[in-house]
CSV table of C-alpha atoms and ligand atoms in Angstrom, one decimal:
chain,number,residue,atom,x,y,z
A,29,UNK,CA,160.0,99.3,79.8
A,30,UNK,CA,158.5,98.7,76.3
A,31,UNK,CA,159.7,95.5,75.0
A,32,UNK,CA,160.5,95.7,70.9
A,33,UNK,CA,159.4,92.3,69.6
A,34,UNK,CA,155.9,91.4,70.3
A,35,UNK,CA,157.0,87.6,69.8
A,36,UNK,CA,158.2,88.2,73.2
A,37,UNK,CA,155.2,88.8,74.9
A,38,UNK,CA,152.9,85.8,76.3
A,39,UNK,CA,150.1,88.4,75.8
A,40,UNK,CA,150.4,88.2,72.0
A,41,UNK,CA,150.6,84.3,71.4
A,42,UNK,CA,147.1,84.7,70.6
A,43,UNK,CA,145.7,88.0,68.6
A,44,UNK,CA,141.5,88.0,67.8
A,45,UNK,CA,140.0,90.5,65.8
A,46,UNK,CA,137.3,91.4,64.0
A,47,UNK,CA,134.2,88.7,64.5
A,48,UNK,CA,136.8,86.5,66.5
A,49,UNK,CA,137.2,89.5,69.3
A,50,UNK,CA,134.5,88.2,70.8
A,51,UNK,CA,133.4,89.0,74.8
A,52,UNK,CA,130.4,86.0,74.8
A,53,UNK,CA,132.9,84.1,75.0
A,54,UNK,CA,135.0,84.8,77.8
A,55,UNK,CA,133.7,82.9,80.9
A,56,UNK,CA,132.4,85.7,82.7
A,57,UNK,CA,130.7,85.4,86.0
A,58,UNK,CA,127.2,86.5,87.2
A,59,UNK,CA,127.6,86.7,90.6
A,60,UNK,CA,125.2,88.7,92.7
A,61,UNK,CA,121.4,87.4,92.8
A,62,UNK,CA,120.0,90.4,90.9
A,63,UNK,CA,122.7,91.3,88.6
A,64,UNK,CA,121.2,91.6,85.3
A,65,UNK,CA,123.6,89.5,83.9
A,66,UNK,CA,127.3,88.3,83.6
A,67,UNK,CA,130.6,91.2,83.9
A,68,UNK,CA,134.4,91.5,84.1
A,69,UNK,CA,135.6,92.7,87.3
A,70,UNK,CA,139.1,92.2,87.2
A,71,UNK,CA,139.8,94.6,84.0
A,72,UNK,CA,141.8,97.0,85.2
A,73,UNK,CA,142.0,100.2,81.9
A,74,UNK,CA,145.2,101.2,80.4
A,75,UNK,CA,144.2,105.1,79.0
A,76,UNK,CA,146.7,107.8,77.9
A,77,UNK,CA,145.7,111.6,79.3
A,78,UNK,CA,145.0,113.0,75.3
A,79,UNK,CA,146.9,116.3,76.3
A,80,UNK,CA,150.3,114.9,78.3
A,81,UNK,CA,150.1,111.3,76.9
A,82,UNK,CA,150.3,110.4,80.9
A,83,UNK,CA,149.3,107.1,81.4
A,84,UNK,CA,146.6,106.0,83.9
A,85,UNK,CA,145.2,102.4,85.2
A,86,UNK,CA,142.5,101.7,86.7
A,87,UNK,CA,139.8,99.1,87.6
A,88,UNK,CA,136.6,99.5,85.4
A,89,UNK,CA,133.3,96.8,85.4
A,90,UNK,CA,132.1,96.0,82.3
A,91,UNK,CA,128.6,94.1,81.7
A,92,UNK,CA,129.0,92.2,78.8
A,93,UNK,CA,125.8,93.9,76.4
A,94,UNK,CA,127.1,91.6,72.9
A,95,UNK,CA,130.2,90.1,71.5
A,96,UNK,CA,131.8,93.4,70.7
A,97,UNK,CA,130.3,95.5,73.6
A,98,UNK,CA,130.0,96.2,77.3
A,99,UNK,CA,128.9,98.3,79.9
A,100,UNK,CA,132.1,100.5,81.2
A,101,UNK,CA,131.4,102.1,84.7
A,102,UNK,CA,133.7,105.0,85.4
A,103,UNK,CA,133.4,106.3,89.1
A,104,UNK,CA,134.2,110.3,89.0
A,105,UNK,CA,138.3,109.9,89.5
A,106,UNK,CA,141.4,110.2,87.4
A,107,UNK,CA,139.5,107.8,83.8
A,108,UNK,CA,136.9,110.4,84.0
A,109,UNK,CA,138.9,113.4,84.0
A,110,UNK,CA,141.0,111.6,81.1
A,111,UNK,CA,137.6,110.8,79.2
A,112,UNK,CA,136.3,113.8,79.7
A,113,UNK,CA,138.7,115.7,77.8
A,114,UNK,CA,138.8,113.5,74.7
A,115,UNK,CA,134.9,114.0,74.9
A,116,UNK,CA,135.5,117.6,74.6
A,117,UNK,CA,137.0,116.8,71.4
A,118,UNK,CA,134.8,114.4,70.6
A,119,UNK,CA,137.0,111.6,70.1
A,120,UNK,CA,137.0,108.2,71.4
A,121,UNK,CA,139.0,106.8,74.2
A,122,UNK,CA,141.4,104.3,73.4
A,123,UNK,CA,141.7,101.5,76.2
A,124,UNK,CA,143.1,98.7,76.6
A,125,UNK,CA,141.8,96.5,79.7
A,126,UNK,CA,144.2,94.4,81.6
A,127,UNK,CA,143.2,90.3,82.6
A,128,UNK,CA,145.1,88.5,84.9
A,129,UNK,CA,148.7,89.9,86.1
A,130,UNK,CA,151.0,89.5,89.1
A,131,UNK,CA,149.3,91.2,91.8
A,132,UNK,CA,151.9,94.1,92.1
A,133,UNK,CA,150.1,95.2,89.2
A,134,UNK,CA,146.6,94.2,90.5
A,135,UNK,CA,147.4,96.5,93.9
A,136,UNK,CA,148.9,99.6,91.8
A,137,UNK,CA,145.6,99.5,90.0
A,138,UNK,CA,143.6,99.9,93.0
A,139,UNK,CA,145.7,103.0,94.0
A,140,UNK,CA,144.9,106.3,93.7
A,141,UNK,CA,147.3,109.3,94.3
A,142,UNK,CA,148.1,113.0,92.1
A,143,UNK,CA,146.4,113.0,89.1
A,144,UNK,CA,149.2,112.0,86.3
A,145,UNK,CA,150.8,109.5,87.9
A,146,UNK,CA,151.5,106.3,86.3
A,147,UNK,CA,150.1,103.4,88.0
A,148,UNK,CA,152.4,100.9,85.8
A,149,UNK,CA,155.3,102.7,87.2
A,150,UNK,CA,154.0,102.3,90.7
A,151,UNK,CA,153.7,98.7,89.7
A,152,UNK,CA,157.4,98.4,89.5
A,153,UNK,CA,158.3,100.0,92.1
A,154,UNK,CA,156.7,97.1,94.0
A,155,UNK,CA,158.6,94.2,92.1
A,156,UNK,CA,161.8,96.6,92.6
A,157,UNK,CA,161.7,95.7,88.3
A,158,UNK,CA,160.0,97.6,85.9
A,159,UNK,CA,157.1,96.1,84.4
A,160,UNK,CA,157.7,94.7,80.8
A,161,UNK,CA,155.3,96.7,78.3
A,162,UNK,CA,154.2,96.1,74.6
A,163,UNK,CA,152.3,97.5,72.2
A,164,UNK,CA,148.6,97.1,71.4
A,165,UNK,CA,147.5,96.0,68.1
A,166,UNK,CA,144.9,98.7,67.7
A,167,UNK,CA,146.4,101.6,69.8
A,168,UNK,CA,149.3,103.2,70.6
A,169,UNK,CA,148.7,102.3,74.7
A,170,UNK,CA,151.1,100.0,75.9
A,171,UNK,CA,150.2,97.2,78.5
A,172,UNK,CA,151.7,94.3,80.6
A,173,UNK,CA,153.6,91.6,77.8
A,174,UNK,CA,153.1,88.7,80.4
A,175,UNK,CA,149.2,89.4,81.1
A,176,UNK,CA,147.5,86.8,80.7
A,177,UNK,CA,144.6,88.4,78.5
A,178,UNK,CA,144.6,91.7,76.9
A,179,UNK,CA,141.2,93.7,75.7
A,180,UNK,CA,141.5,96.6,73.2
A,181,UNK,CA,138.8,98.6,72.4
A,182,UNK,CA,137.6,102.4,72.6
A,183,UNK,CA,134.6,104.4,75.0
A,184,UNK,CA,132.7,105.8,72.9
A,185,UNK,CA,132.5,110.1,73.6
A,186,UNK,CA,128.4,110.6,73.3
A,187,UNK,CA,126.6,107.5,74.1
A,188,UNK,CA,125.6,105.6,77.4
A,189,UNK,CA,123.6,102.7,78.2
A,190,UNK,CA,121.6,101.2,81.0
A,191,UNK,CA,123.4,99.3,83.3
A,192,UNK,CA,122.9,97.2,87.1
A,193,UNK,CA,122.2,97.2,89.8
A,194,UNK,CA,125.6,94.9,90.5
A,195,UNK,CA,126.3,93.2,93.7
A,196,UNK,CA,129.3,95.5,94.9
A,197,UNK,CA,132.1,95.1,97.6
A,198,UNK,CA,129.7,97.1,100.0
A,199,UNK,CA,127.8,93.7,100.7
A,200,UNK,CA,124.6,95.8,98.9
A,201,UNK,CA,123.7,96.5,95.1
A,202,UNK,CA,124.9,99.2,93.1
A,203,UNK,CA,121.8,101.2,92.2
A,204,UNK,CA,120.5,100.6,88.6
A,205,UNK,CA,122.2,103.6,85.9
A,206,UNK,CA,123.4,104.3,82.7
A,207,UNK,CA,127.7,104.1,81.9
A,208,UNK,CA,129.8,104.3,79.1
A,209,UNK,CA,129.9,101.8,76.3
A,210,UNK,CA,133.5,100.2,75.7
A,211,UNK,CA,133.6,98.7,72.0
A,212,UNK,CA,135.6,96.1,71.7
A,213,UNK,CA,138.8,96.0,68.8
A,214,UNK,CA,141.1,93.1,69.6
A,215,UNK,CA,141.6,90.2,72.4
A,216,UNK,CA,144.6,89.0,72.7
A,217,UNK,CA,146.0,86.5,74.9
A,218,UNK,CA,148.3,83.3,76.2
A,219,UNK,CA,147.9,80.0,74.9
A,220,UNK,CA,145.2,78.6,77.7
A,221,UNK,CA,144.9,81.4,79.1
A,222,UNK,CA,144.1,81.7,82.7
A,223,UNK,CA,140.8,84.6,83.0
A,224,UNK,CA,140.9,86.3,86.1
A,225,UNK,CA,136.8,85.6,87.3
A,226,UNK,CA,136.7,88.2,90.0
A,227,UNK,CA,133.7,88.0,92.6
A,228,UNK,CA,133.8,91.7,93.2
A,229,UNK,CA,131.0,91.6,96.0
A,230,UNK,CA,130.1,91.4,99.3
A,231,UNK,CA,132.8,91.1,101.8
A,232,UNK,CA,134.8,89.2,101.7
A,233,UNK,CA,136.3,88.7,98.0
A,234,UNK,CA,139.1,90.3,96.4
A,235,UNK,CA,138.4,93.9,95.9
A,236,UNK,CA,138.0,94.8,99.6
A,237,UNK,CA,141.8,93.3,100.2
A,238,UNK,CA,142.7,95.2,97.0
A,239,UNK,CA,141.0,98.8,98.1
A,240,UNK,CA,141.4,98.2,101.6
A,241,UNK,CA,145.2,97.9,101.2
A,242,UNK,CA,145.4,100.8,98.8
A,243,UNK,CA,143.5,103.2,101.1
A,244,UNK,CA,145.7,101.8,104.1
A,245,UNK,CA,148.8,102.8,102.3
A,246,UNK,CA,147.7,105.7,101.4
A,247,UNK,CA,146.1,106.9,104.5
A,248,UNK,CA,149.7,106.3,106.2
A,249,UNK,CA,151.3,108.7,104.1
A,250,UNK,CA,148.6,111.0,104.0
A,251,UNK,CA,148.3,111.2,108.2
A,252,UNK,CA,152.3,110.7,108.3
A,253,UNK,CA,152.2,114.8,107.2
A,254,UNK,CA,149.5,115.7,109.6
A,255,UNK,CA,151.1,117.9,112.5
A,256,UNK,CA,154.3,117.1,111.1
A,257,UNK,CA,154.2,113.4,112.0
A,258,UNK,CA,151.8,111.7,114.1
A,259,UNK,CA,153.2,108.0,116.1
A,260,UNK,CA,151.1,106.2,114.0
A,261,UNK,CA,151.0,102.3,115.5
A,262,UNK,CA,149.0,100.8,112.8
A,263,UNK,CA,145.9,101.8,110.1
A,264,UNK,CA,143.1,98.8,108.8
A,265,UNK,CA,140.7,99.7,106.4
A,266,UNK,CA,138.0,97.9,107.4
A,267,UNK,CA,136.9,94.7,104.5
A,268,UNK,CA,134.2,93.9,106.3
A,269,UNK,CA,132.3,97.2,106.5
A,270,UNK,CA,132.4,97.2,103.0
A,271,UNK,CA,135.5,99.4,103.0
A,272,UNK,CA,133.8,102.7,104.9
A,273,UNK,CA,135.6,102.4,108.3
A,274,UNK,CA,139.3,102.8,109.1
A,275,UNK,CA,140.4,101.9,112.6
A,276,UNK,CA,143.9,104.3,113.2
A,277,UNK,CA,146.2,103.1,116.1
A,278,UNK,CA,147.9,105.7,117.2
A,279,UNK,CA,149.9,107.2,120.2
A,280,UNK,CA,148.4,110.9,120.9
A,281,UNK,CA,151.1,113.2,122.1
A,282,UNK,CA,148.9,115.8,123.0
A,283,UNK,CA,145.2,116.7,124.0
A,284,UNK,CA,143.0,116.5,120.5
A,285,UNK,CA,145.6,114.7,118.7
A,286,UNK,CA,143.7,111.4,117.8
A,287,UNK,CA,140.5,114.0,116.7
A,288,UNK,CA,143.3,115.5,114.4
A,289,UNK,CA,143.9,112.1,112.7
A,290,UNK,CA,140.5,111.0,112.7
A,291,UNK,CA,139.4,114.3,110.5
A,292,UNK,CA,142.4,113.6,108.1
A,293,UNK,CA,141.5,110.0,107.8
A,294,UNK,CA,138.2,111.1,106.5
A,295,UNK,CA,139.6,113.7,104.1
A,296,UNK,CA,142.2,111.6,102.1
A,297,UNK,CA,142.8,110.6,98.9
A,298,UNK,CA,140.1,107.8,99.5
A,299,UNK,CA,136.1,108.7,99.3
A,300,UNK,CA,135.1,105.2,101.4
A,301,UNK,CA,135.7,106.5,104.5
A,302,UNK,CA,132.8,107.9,106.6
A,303,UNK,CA,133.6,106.2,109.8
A,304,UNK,CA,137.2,106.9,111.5
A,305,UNK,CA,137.9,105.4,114.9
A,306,UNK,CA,140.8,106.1,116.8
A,307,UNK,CA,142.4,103.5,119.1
A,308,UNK,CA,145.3,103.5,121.6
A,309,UNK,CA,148.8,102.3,121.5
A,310,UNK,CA,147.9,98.8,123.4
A,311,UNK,CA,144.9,97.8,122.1
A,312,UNK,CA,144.9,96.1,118.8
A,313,UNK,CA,143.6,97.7,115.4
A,314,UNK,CA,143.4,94.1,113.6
A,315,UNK,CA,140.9,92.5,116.3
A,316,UNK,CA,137.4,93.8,116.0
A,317,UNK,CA,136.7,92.5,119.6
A,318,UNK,CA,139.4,94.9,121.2
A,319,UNK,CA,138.3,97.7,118.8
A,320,UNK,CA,134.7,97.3,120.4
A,321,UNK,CA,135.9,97.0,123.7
A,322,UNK,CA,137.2,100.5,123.3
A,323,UNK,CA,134.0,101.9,121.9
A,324,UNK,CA,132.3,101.1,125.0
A,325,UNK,CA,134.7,101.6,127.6
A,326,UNK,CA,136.5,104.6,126.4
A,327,UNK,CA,134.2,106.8,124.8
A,328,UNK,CA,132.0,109.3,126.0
A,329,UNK,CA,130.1,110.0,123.1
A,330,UNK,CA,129.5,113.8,123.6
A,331,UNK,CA,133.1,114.2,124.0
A,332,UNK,CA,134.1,111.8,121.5
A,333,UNK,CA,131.7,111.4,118.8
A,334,UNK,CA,132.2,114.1,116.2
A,335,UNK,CA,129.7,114.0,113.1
A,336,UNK,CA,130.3,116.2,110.0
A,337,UNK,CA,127.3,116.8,107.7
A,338,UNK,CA,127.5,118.0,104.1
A,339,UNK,CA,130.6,116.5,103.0
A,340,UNK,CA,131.4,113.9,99.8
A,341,UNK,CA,130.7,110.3,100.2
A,342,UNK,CA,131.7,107.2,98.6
A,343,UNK,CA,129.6,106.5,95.3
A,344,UNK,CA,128.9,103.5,96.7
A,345,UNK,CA,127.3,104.0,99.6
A,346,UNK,CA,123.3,103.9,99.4
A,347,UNK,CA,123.2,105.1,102.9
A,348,UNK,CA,124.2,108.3,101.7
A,349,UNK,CA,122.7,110.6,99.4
A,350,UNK,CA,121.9,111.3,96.1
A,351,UNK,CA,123.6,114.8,94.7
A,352,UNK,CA,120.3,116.1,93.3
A,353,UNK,CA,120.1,115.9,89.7
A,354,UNK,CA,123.6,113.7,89.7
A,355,UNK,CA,124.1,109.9,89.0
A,356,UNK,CA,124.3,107.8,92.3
A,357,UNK,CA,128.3,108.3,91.8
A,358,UNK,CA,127.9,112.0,93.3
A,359,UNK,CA,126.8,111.5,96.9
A,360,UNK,CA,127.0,113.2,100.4
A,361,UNK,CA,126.0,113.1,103.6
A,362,UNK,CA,127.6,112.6,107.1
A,363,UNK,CA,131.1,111.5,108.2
A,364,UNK,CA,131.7,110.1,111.7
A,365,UNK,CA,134.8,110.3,113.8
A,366,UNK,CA,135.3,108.5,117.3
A,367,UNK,CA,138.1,109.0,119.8
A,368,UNK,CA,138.4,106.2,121.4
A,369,UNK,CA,141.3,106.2,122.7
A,370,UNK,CA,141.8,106.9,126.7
A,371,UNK,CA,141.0,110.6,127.5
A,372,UNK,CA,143.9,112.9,127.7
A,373,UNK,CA,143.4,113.6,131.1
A,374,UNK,CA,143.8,110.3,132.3
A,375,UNK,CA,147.3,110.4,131.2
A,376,UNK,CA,148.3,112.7,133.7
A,377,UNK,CA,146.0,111.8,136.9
A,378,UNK,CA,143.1,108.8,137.4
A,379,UNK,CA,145.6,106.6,135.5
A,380,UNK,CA,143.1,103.1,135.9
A,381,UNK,CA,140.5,104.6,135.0
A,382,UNK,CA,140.3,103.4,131.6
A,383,UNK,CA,143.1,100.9,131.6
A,384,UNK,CA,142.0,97.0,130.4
A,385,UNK,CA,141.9,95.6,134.4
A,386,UNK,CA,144.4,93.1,133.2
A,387,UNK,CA,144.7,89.9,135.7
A,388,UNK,CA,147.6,89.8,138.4
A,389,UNK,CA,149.4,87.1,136.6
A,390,UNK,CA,150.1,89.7,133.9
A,391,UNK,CA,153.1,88.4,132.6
A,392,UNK,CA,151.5,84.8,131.5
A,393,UNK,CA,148.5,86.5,130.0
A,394,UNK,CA,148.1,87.2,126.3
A,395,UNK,CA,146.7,90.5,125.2
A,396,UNK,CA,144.2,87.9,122.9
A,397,UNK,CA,143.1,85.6,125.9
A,398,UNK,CA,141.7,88.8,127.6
A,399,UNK,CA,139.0,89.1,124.8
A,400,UNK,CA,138.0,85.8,124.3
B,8,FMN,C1,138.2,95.0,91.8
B,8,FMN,C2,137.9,96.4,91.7
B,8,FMN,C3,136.9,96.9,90.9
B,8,FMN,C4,136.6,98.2,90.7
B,8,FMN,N1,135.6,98.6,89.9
B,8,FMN,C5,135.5,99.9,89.6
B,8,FMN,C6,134.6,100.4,88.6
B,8,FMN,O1,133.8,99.6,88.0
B,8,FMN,N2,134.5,101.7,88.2
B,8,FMN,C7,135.4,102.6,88.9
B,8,FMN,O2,135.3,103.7,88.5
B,8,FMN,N3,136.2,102.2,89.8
B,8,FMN,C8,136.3,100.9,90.2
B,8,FMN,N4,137.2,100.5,91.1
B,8,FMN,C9,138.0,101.5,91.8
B,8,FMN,C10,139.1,102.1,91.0
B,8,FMN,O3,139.7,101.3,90.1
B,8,FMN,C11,140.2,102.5,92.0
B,8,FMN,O4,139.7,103.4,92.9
B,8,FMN,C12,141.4,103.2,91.3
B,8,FMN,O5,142.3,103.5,92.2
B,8,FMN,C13,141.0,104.4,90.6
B,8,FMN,O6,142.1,104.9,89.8
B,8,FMN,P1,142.4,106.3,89.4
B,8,FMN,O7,142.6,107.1,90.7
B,8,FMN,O8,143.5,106.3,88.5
B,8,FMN,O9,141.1,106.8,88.7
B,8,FMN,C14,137.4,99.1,91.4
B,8,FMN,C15,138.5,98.7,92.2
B,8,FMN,C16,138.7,97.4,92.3
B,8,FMN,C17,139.8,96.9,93.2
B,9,MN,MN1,145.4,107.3,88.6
């Protein structure tokens, strides 16, 4: 919903341009040891597809090169297609990054679903209100009225600069390359406004409860269509391994099911992913210690270990490699799926034998005592 008047929008009580649109002085953070220097995390790009006028948000880090110019690191999704075209006609791309919203909006920034889908319009389906838009001073995108800090500015269509390594969500650095170059038009923002300082590093800080939520929400409707319907319990997305394993509780209705699951949930809308785990219905997917419990104790690996080389892996991941002759954001190597949930046969006959040996007073013990 575009609002009319931009006296209505906290956004606009402050507009900067020219010298005054200045990045120095935003107090941006350096945070990883051998960054090369400070960056905006939390900017999250308003862009318009040049062909459809579809609108598109995403997250994009920007090290801050001079008062009018940054860095602008575009992972190969939905901005690059979209920047990619107006390169072909060598124009510009208008942007307008976002600082500082409810985090409905911060969430719908961090999903990814069909290309051409809104992400603003995802954003209000979360606060059940659509979110109030205005225009930019310098483009014709529209962003949030009640941000707290609005940056306008344009990628430019033929030049790139040197940028990292950064200290990313993966715990490790993101190898040293060249990005885009965003140029900066206008700032505008509240009176005192508050600037979102993201730590977007190793686990744990924002991003990885971000991503990790996206690619759990969208893993559950992606595997809710596999086999028409699998009795999914519950699907974590793993913060702490740098967002590259999914543990998927799930009750199996039939031999090869949980394999089934385990190859969907490492081809899904998300690339993090290389290591799926399958757990059964009464262990539980949130507690690393029972997840582990059933790596040992129900897993035969030649049975339940399944690696598949060759396939497309996170940018991110340095274990992983290089596409030759590609940037580090084209990588692949080897996914890993583990069943570990009990064997199918034990369903049927040798029912203990991989059953948690629970203690006779069974009714007085909690699921969480027998772990710790
Ligand atoms: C805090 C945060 C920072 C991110 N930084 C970047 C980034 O610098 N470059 C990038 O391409 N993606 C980055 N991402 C990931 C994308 O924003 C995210 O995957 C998004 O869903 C992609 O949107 P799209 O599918 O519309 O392209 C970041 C995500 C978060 C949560
Ligand atoms: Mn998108």
């Amino acid at each position: 919903m575009t609002i009319d008047d931009a006296k209505d929008a906290p956004v606009k009580e402050v507009i900067l341009t020219g010298e005054d649109a200045d990045l120095t002085k935003l107090p941006a953070m350096w945070t990883s040891e051998e960054d090369p220097g400070p960056y905006i995390a939390s900017g999250m790009a308003v862009i318009k597809d040049p062909e459809t006028g579809t609108r598109n948000m995403s997250y994009h880090r920007q090290q801050i090169l001079g008062p009018d110019r940054s860095g602008f690191l575009i992972c190969p999704r939905h901005a690059l297609r979209t920047y990619q075209k107006y390169q072909e006609r060598n124009e510009a791309m208008p942007v307008a990054m976002v600082v500082g919203v409810h985090p409905a909006i911060l969430y719908a920034g961090g999903f990814t679903t069909r290309y051409g889908i809104d992400e603003l319009s995802l954003a209000g389906g979360l606060l059940e209100d659509p979110v109030r838009l205005v225009k930019c001073e310098t483009s014709d995108l529209e962003v949030p009225a009640d941000a707290e800090m609005i940056i306008e500015g344009e990628i430019l269509p033929d030049a790139m600069t040197e940028e990292g390594p950064f200290g990313e969500v993966t715990g490790g650095y993101a190898e040293e390359g060249s990005t885009e170059i965003f140029v900066v038009k206008a700032i505008t923002h509240r009176k005192d406004p508050i600037f979102y300082g993201m730590h977007s590093g190793a686990p744990m800080t924002d991003p990885q409860s971000i991503t990790g939520t996206c690619v759990e929400a969208a893993l559950f409707e992606h595997l809710s269509k596999v086999e028409g319907g699998l009795d999914l319990l519950d699907i974590r997305c793993l913060g702490v391994s740098g967002l590259m394993a999914v543990v998927i509780k799930l009750r199996p209705r039939i031999a090869g099911q949980a394999k089934t699951a385990l190859l969907a949930a490492l081809s899904s809308p998300y690339l993090h992913p290389k290591l799926a785990i399958a757990i059964d219905e009464d262990m539980d997917a949130s507690d690393l210690n029972q997840v582990f419990w059933s790596l040992t104790t129900r897993v035969h690996a030649e049975q339940d270990v399944t690696k598949i080389d060759n396939t497309r892996i996170w940018s991110l991941d340095n274990a992983s490699d290089i596409v030759p002759g590609m940037s580090p954001m084209y990588r692949i190597g080897t996914k890993v799926a583990i069943d570990a949930t009990k064997p199918w046969s034990t369903r049927i006959e040798d029912k203990t034998r991989f059953d948690r040996a629970m203690p006779t007073n069974y009714d007085s013990v909690d699921i969480e005592d027998f772990f710790t």
